[in-house]
PDB file of C-alpha atoms in Angstrom:
ATOM      1  CA  MET A   7     131.864 106.938 103.585  1.00 27.00           C
ATOM      2  CA  MET A   8     128.343 109.023 103.141  1.00 31.00           C
ATOM      3  CA  LYS A   9     129.463 112.373 103.366  1.00 31.00           C
ATOM      4  CA  PHE A  10     126.801 115.103 104.271  1.00 32.00           C
ATOM      5  CA  LEU A  11     126.239 118.615 102.274  1.00 35.00           C
ATOM      6  CA  PRO A  12     125.461 121.855 103.720  1.00 32.00           C
ATOM      7  CA  PHE A  13     123.271 122.601 100.551  1.00 36.00           C
ATOM      8  CA  LEU A  14     120.744 119.539 101.005  1.00 43.00           C
ATOM      9  CA  PHE A  15     118.629 119.349 103.946  1.00 39.00           C
ATOM     10  CA  PHE A  16     114.870 119.282 105.009  1.00 40.00           C
ATOM     11  CA  ILE A  17     112.837 121.811 105.216  1.00 35.00           C
ATOM     12  CA  PHE A  18     109.517 121.367 108.185  1.00 35.00           C
ATOM     13  CA  SER A  19     106.863 122.840 109.478  1.00 31.00           C
ATOM     14  CA  THR A  20     106.015 120.462 111.959  1.00 29.00           C
ATOM     15  CA  PRO A  21     108.391 117.853 112.526  1.00 30.00           C
ATOM     16  CA  PHE A  22     108.760 114.377 111.145  1.00 32.00           C
ATOM     17  CA  CYS A  23     111.072 111.349 111.184  1.00 34.00           C
ATOM     18  CA  PHE A  24     112.370 108.673 109.178  1.00 33.00           C
ATOM     19  CA  SER A  25     110.700 106.064 109.006  1.00 39.00           C
ATOM     20  CA  GLN A  26     111.868 102.088 107.286  1.00 52.00           C
ATOM     21  CA  SER A  27     114.852 104.347 105.990  1.00 73.00           C
ATOM     22  CA  ALA A  28     112.846 106.853 103.726  1.00 84.00           C
ATOM     23  CA  ILE A  29     112.042 110.003 104.711  1.00 83.00           C
ATOM     24  CA  GLN A  30     108.398 110.653 106.388  1.00 83.00           C
ATOM     25  CA  LEU A  31     106.646 113.732 104.726  1.00 86.00           C
ATOM     26  CA  ASN A  32     104.117 115.525 106.117  1.00 76.00           C
ATOM     27  CA  GLY A  33     101.694 116.969 103.672  1.00 72.00           C
ATOM     28  CA  THR A  34     101.581 120.328 105.184  1.00 71.00           C
ATOM     29  CA  GLY A  35     105.250 121.552 103.860  1.00 69.00           C
ATOM     30  CA  GLY A  36     107.800 119.363 104.621  1.00 78.00           C
ATOM     31  CA  ASN A  37     110.398 119.062 101.853  1.00 89.00           C
ATOM     32  CA  VAL A  38     114.114 118.449 100.899  1.00 92.00           C
ATOM     33  CA  THR A  39     115.869 120.825  98.387  1.00 93.00           C
ATOM     34  CA  LEU A  40     119.227 120.490  96.666  1.00 95.00           C
ATOM     35  CA  CYS A  41     120.546 123.445  94.937  1.00 94.00           C
ATOM     36  CA  HIS A  42     120.308 123.832  91.434  1.00 95.00           C
ATOM     37  CA  ASP A  43     123.396 121.841  89.356  1.00 95.00           C
ATOM     38  CA  ASP A  44     122.988 122.264  85.446  1.00 96.00           C
ATOM     39  CA  ASN A  45     122.878 118.201  85.737  1.00 96.00           C
ATOM     40  CA  PHE A  46     119.742 118.352  86.816  1.00 97.00           C
ATOM     41  CA  LEU A  47     118.305 120.007  83.511  1.00 97.00           C
ATOM     42  CA  ILE A  48     116.128 117.982  80.748  1.00 97.00           C
ATOM     43  CA  GLY A  49     118.666 117.117  77.797  1.00 94.00           C
ATOM     44  CA  GLU A  50     117.550 114.966  75.237  1.00 95.00           C
ATOM     45  CA  GLY A  51     117.223 112.488  77.810  1.00 97.00           C
ATOM     46  CA  PHE A  52     116.588 112.681  81.627  1.00 98.00           C
ATOM     47  CA  THR A  53     114.633 110.179  84.618  1.00 98.00           C
ATOM     48  CA  ILE A  54     113.782 110.627  87.680  1.00 98.00           C
ATOM     49  CA  GLU A  55     113.256 107.560  89.859  1.00 98.00           C
ATOM     50  CA  ALA A  56     111.082 106.644  93.455  1.00 98.00           C
ATOM     51  CA  TRP A  57     110.051 104.460  96.028  1.00 97.00           C
ATOM     52  CA  VAL A  58     106.824 105.999  97.439  1.00 97.00           C
ATOM     53  CA  PHE A  59     104.700 105.087 100.167  1.00 97.00           C
ATOM     54  CA  ALA A  60     101.344 107.466  99.743  1.00 97.00           C
ATOM     55  CA  ASP A  61      98.954 108.081 103.489  1.00 96.00           C
ATOM     56  CA  GLU A  62      97.018 109.831 101.772  1.00 96.00           C
ATOM     57  CA  TRP A  63      96.087 111.083  97.798  1.00 97.00           C
ATOM     58  CA  LYS A  64      95.972 114.980  96.998  1.00 96.00           C
ATOM     59  CA  SER A  65      92.536 115.426  94.914  1.00 97.00           C
ATOM     60  CA  GLU A  66      94.631 117.000  92.106  1.00 97.00           C
ATOM     61  CA  PHE A  67      97.845 114.759  90.555  1.00 96.00           C
ATOM     62  CA  TRP A  68      99.445 118.144  90.079  1.00 96.00           C
ATOM     63  CA  GLN A  69      98.897 118.609  93.982  1.00 96.00           C
ATOM     64  CA  GLY A  70     101.118 115.348  94.816  1.00 96.00           C
ATOM     65  CA  SER A  71     105.045 117.166  94.862  1.00 97.00           C
ATOM     66  CA  ILE A  72     107.644 113.923  94.751  1.00 97.00           C
ATOM     67  CA  VAL A  73     110.863 115.006  92.560  1.00 98.00           C
ATOM     68  CA  ASN A  74     109.808 119.094  90.724  1.00 97.00           C
ATOM     69  CA  LYS A  75     111.994 121.840  89.580  1.00 97.00           C
ATOM     70  CA  ASP A  76     109.060 123.445  88.337  1.00 97.00           C
ATOM     71  CA  ARG A  77     108.364 127.235  87.765  1.00 93.00           C
ATOM     72  CA  HIS A  78     106.450 129.783  85.775  1.00 88.00           C
ATOM     73  CA  VAL A  79     107.750 133.041  84.985  1.00 84.00           C
ATOM     74  CA  THR A  80     105.426 135.812  83.684  1.00 77.00           C
ATOM     75  CA  ALA A  81     104.886 134.125  79.841  1.00 76.00           C
ATOM     76  CA  ASP A  82     106.850 131.352  80.537  1.00 88.00           C
ATOM     77  CA  ASN A  83     107.309 127.923  82.634  1.00 93.00           C
ATOM     78  CA  GLU A  84     110.484 126.392  82.888  1.00 95.00           C
ATOM     79  CA  GLY A  85     111.446 123.116  84.551  1.00 97.00           C
ATOM     80  CA  TYR A  86     109.336 120.087  85.084  1.00 98.00           C
ATOM     81  CA  ALA A  87     107.205 117.668  87.318  1.00 98.00           C
ATOM     82  CA  LEU A  88     107.166 114.284  88.528  1.00 98.00           C
ATOM     83  CA  ARG A  89     103.855 113.944  90.615  1.00 98.00           C
ATOM     84  CA  ALA A  90     100.633 112.155  92.167  1.00 98.00           C
ATOM     85  CA  GLY A  91      98.008 112.386  93.255  1.00 98.00           C
ATOM     86  CA  GLN A  92      93.732 111.851  92.393  1.00 98.00           C
ATOM     87  CA  ASN A  93      93.326 108.505  93.641  1.00 98.00           C
ATOM     88  CA  GLY A  94      97.044 107.164  92.512  1.00 98.00           C
ATOM     89  CA  THR A  95      97.212 109.536  89.275  1.00 98.00           C
ATOM     90  CA  LEU A  96     100.681 108.905  88.042  1.00 98.00           C
ATOM     91  CA  SER A  97     101.983 112.105  86.153  1.00 98.00           C
ATOM     92  CA  PHE A  98     105.183 113.911  84.359  1.00 98.00           C
ATOM     93  CA  VAL A  99     105.053 117.191  82.908  1.00 98.00           C
ATOM     94  CA  ILE A 100     108.310 119.098  81.584  1.00 98.00           C
ATOM     95  CA  ALA A 101     107.448 122.633  80.390  1.00 96.00           C
ATOM     96  CA  THR A 102     108.122 124.161  76.724  1.00 95.00           C
ATOM     97  CA  GLY A 103     108.054 127.976  77.034  1.00 88.00           C
ATOM     98  CA  SER A 104     104.123 128.857  77.292  1.00 87.00           C
ATOM     99  CA  ALA A 105     102.859 125.156  77.424  1.00 93.00           C
ATOM    100  CA  TRP A 106     103.295 122.240  80.173  1.00 95.00           C
ATOM    101  CA  PRO A 107     103.058 119.334  78.365  1.00 97.00           C
ATOM    102  CA  GLU A 108     102.536 115.760  80.368  1.00 97.00           C
ATOM    103  CA  VAL A 109     102.217 112.322  80.128  1.00 98.00           C
ATOM    104  CA  VAL A 110      99.554 111.005  82.686  1.00 98.00           C
ATOM    105  CA  SER A 111      98.448 107.751  84.300  1.00 98.00           C
ATOM    106  CA  ASP A 112      95.019 105.962  85.210  1.00 98.00           C
ATOM    107  CA  PRO A 113      94.597 105.741  88.620  1.00 98.00           C
ATOM    108  CA  ILE A 114      96.219 103.036  89.271  1.00 97.00           C
ATOM    109  CA  MET A 115      97.934 103.663  92.770  1.00 98.00           C
ATOM    110  CA  ASN A 116      96.938 102.557  96.202  1.00 98.00           C
ATOM    111  CA  THR A 117      97.567 104.311  99.940  1.00 98.00           C
ATOM    112  CA  ASN A 118      99.593 102.699 102.346  1.00 97.00           C
ATOM    113  CA  GLN A 119     100.954 100.648  99.102  1.00 97.00           C
ATOM    114  CA  TRP A 120     104.898 101.287  98.354  1.00 97.00           C
ATOM    115  CA  TYR A 121     105.792 101.822  94.292  1.00 97.00           C
ATOM    116  CA  HIS A 122     108.744 102.340  92.595  1.00 98.00           C
ATOM    117  CA  ILE A 123     107.333 105.458  90.129  1.00 98.00           C
ATOM    118  CA  ALA A 124     109.900 106.334  86.726  1.00 98.00           C
ATOM    119  CA  GLY A 125     109.489 109.173  85.088  1.00 98.00           C
ATOM    120  CA  VAL A 126     111.679 109.417  81.581  1.00 98.00           C
ATOM    121  CA  TYR A 127     112.453 112.405  78.352  1.00 98.00           C
ATOM    122  CA  ASN A 128     113.471 110.786  75.275  1.00 98.00           C
ATOM    123  CA  ALA A 129     113.824 112.969  72.707  1.00 94.00           C
ATOM    124  CA  GLY A 130     110.536 114.272  72.908  1.00 96.00           C
ATOM    125  CA  THR A 131     108.271 111.304  74.300  1.00 98.00           C
ATOM    126  CA  ALA A 132     107.788 111.039  78.052  1.00 98.00           C
ATOM    127  CA  SER A 133     107.170 107.951  79.710  1.00 98.00           C
ATOM    128  CA  LEU A 134     105.737 106.554  83.261  1.00 98.00           C
ATOM    129  CA  TYR A 135     106.926 103.795  84.682  1.00 98.00           C
ATOM    130  CA  ILE A 136     105.062 102.190  87.583  1.00 98.00           C
ATOM    131  CA  ASN A 137     106.836  99.151  89.366  1.00 97.00           C
ATOM    132  CA  GLY A 138     109.441  99.235  86.798  1.00 97.00           C
ATOM    133  CA  ALA A 139     106.225  98.442  84.065  1.00 98.00           C
ATOM    134  CA  PHE A 140     105.619 100.720  81.155  1.00 98.00           C
ATOM    135  CA  VAL A 141     102.444 102.929  82.029  1.00 98.00           C
ATOM    136  CA  ASN A 142     102.277 105.354  79.322  1.00 98.00           C
ATOM    137  CA  SER A 143     103.710 107.812  77.547  1.00 98.00           C
ATOM    138  CA  ALA A 144     102.821 111.069  75.438  1.00 98.00           C
ATOM    139  CA  PRO A 145     104.692 113.543  73.113  1.00 98.00           C
ATOM    140  CA  ILE A 146     106.128 116.646  74.132  1.00 97.00           C
ATOM    141  CA  PRO A 147     106.324 119.121  71.708  1.00 95.00           C
ATOM    142  CA  GLY A 148     109.086 121.733  71.510  1.00 92.00           C
ATOM    143  CA  THR A 149     111.787 122.401  73.715  1.00 95.00           C
ATOM    144  CA  PRO A 150     112.541 121.460  77.353  1.00 96.00           C
ATOM    145  CA  SER A 151     112.858 124.464  78.963  1.00 95.00           C
ATOM    146  CA  PRO A 152     115.435 124.839  81.261  1.00 94.00           C
ATOM    147  CA  ASN A 153     114.559 126.167  85.407  1.00 95.00           C
ATOM    148  CA  VAL A 154     118.570 126.960  86.432  1.00 94.00           C
ATOM    149  CA  THR A 155     116.865 129.492  89.169  1.00 93.00           C
ATOM    150  CA  SER A 156     114.687 126.530  91.445  1.00 95.00           C
ATOM    151  CA  PRO A 157     116.040 124.133  93.584  1.00 96.00           C
ATOM    152  CA  LEU A 158     115.428 120.490  92.734  1.00 97.00           C
ATOM    153  CA  THR A 159     112.610 120.024  95.337  1.00 96.00           C
ATOM    154  CA  ILE A 160     112.000 116.896  97.322  1.00 96.00           C
ATOM    155  CA  GLY A 161     108.126 116.941  98.657  1.00 95.00           C
ATOM    156  CA  ASP A 162     107.271 120.230  97.362  1.00 95.00           C
ATOM    157  CA  SER A 163     106.700 122.666  94.450  1.00 96.00           C
ATOM    158  CA  PRO A 164     109.030 125.225  94.504  1.00 95.00           C
ATOM    159  CA  GLY A 165     107.083 127.026  91.620  1.00 94.00           C
ATOM    160  CA  TRP A 166     103.854 126.365  93.697  1.00 95.00           C
ATOM    161  CA  PRO A 167     104.646 125.991  97.135  1.00 94.00           C
ATOM    162  CA  GLY A 168     101.206 124.035  98.727  1.00 94.00           C
ATOM    163  CA  ARG A 169     101.409 120.961  96.671  1.00 95.00           C
ATOM    164  CA  VAL A 170     102.452 117.887  98.729  1.00 95.00           C
ATOM    165  CA  PHE A 171     102.894 114.903  98.977  1.00 96.00           C
ATOM    166  CA  ASN A 172     101.557 113.015 102.292  1.00 95.00           C
ATOM    167  CA  GLY A 173     103.531 110.117 103.137  1.00 95.00           C
ATOM    168  CA  LEU A 174     107.144 107.665 102.614  1.00 94.00           C
ATOM    169  CA  VAL A 175     109.669 108.813  99.383  1.00 95.00           C
ATOM    170  CA  ASP A 176     112.483 106.973  99.348  1.00 95.00           C
ATOM    171  CA  GLU A 177     115.789 106.466  97.051  1.00 96.00           C
ATOM    172  CA  VAL A 178     114.986 109.658  94.682  1.00 97.00           C
ATOM    173  CA  ARG A 179     117.555 108.737  91.607  1.00 98.00           C
ATOM    174  CA  ILE A 180     118.323 111.617  89.060  1.00 98.00           C
ATOM    175  CA  TRP A 181     119.724 110.805  85.775  1.00 98.00           C
ATOM    176  CA  ASN A 182     120.750 113.083  83.058  1.00 97.00           C
ATOM    177  CA  VAL A 183     119.929 110.373  80.175  1.00 98.00           C
ATOM    178  CA  ALA A 184     116.829 108.013  79.230  1.00 98.00           C
ATOM    179  CA  ARG A 185     117.014 104.720  81.572  1.00 98.00           C
ATOM    180  CA  THR A 186     115.837 102.022  78.928  1.00 98.00           C
ATOM    181  CA  ALA A 187     112.666 100.223  80.291  1.00 97.00           C
ATOM    182  CA  GLN A 188     114.626  97.203  80.619  1.00 98.00           C
ATOM    183  CA  GLU A 189     117.317  99.054  82.649  1.00 98.00           C
ATOM    184  CA  ILE A 190     114.388 100.091  84.828  1.00 98.00           C
ATOM    185  CA  ALA A 191     112.796  96.893  85.354  1.00 97.00           C
ATOM    186  CA  ASP A 192     115.782  95.617  86.404  1.00 97.00           C
ATOM    187  CA  HIS A 193     116.997  97.902  88.876  1.00 97.00           C
ATOM    188  CA  THR A 194     114.065  98.912  90.700  1.00 96.00           C
ATOM    189  CA  THR A 195     115.066  97.338  93.870  1.00 94.00           C
ATOM    190  CA  THR A 196     118.631  97.693  92.971  1.00 94.00           C
ATOM    191  CA  THR A 197     121.006  99.774  95.583  1.00 92.00           C
ATOM    192  CA  PHE A 198     123.597 102.355  94.211  1.00 95.00           C
ATOM    193  CA  THR A 199     127.070 103.586  94.861  1.00 95.00           C
ATOM    194  CA  GLY A 200     126.519 107.127  93.318  1.00 96.00           C
ATOM    195  CA  THR A 201     129.151 106.852  91.035  1.00 96.00           C
ATOM    196  CA  GLU A 202     127.263 105.037  88.096  1.00 97.00           C
ATOM    197  CA  ALA A 203     127.287 107.051  84.890  1.00 96.00           C
ATOM    198  CA  GLY A 204     124.694 108.983  83.858  1.00 97.00           C
ATOM    199  CA  LEU A 205     123.597 109.210  87.470  1.00 98.00           C
ATOM    200  CA  VAL A 206     123.247 112.720  88.898  1.00 97.00           C
ATOM    201  CA  ALA A 207     121.716 112.567  92.500  1.00 97.00           C
ATOM    202  CA  TYR A 208     121.103 109.631  94.152  1.00 97.00           C
ATOM    203  CA  LEU A 209     119.446 109.871  97.104  1.00 95.00           C
ATOM    204  CA  PRO A 210     118.833 106.356  99.066  1.00 93.00           C
ATOM    205  CA  MET A 211     117.954 108.534 103.004  1.00 89.00           C
ATOM    206  CA  ASP A 212     119.430 105.533 104.830  1.00 85.00           C
ATOM    207  CA  GLU A 213     120.638 108.478 107.712  1.00 80.00           C
ATOM    208  CA  GLY A 214     117.377 107.376 109.807  1.00 76.00           C
ATOM    209  CA  THR A 215     117.601 110.531 112.022  1.00 77.00           C
ATOM    210  CA  GLY A 216     118.680 114.255 111.450  1.00 71.00           C
ATOM    211  CA  THR A 217     117.940 117.155 109.218  1.00 76.00           C
ATOM    212  CA  THR A 218     120.454 116.362 106.307  1.00 81.00           C
ATOM    213  CA  THR A 219     121.005 113.614 104.237  1.00 86.00           C
ATOM    214  CA  ALA A 220     123.265 112.496 101.597  1.00 89.00           C
ATOM    215  CA  ASN A 221     123.485 113.080  97.638  1.00 93.00           C
ATOM    216  CA  LEU A 222     125.953 110.118  96.928  1.00 94.00           C
ATOM    217  CA  ALA A 223     126.702 110.829  93.589  1.00 95.00           C
ATOM    218  CA  ASP A 224     127.792 114.141  93.755  1.00 82.00           C
ATOM    219  CA  ASP A 225     130.748 115.413  92.884  1.00 62.00           C
ATOM    220  CA  ASN A 226     131.132 112.125  90.236  1.00 52.00           C
TER     221      ASN A 226
END
């Protein structure tokens, strides 16, 4: 049975609706938020997956927030962000104190087309996948800095509000393990139950209407 959670909600400045069992983000401030959970912090292994359909790309890749938990505090940075923009460039950035090391793809995604995207952190290396295929990796020097304050936000940045995604986002999955390349490739279109080992957030966005959506991995 699907359950609706009081702490998971949409914030919007103008009305928007679901389309094709996905959340429609209007590019001007709409987002989905999940309250902080320690399971959303990057450990030795971490994976973010989502399906995205961009109505337009922002001019810079860091402007199009897809799944973010980022924050800047005085001289330090905390958290991470999976984002896209700049003619279809995908980025996964991870804070390590005073730095924001990241991995970036070439500008290979189009507007008005669905893509499965994934960012994986595995013991000091960040990797990107598009439609189940590996596209790039980069070292992440240092230890990821935890962000225990900001909510996990889909479609905007909690640390830099206004870095918004314009388009559809669906099937958001967060794992506290590093998914392998084979697992990502084999399960881009898999419908999960939310009880899978390591799955700490799963938002299939299947409600079709309303202002709340279910995290099927909650309380597992």
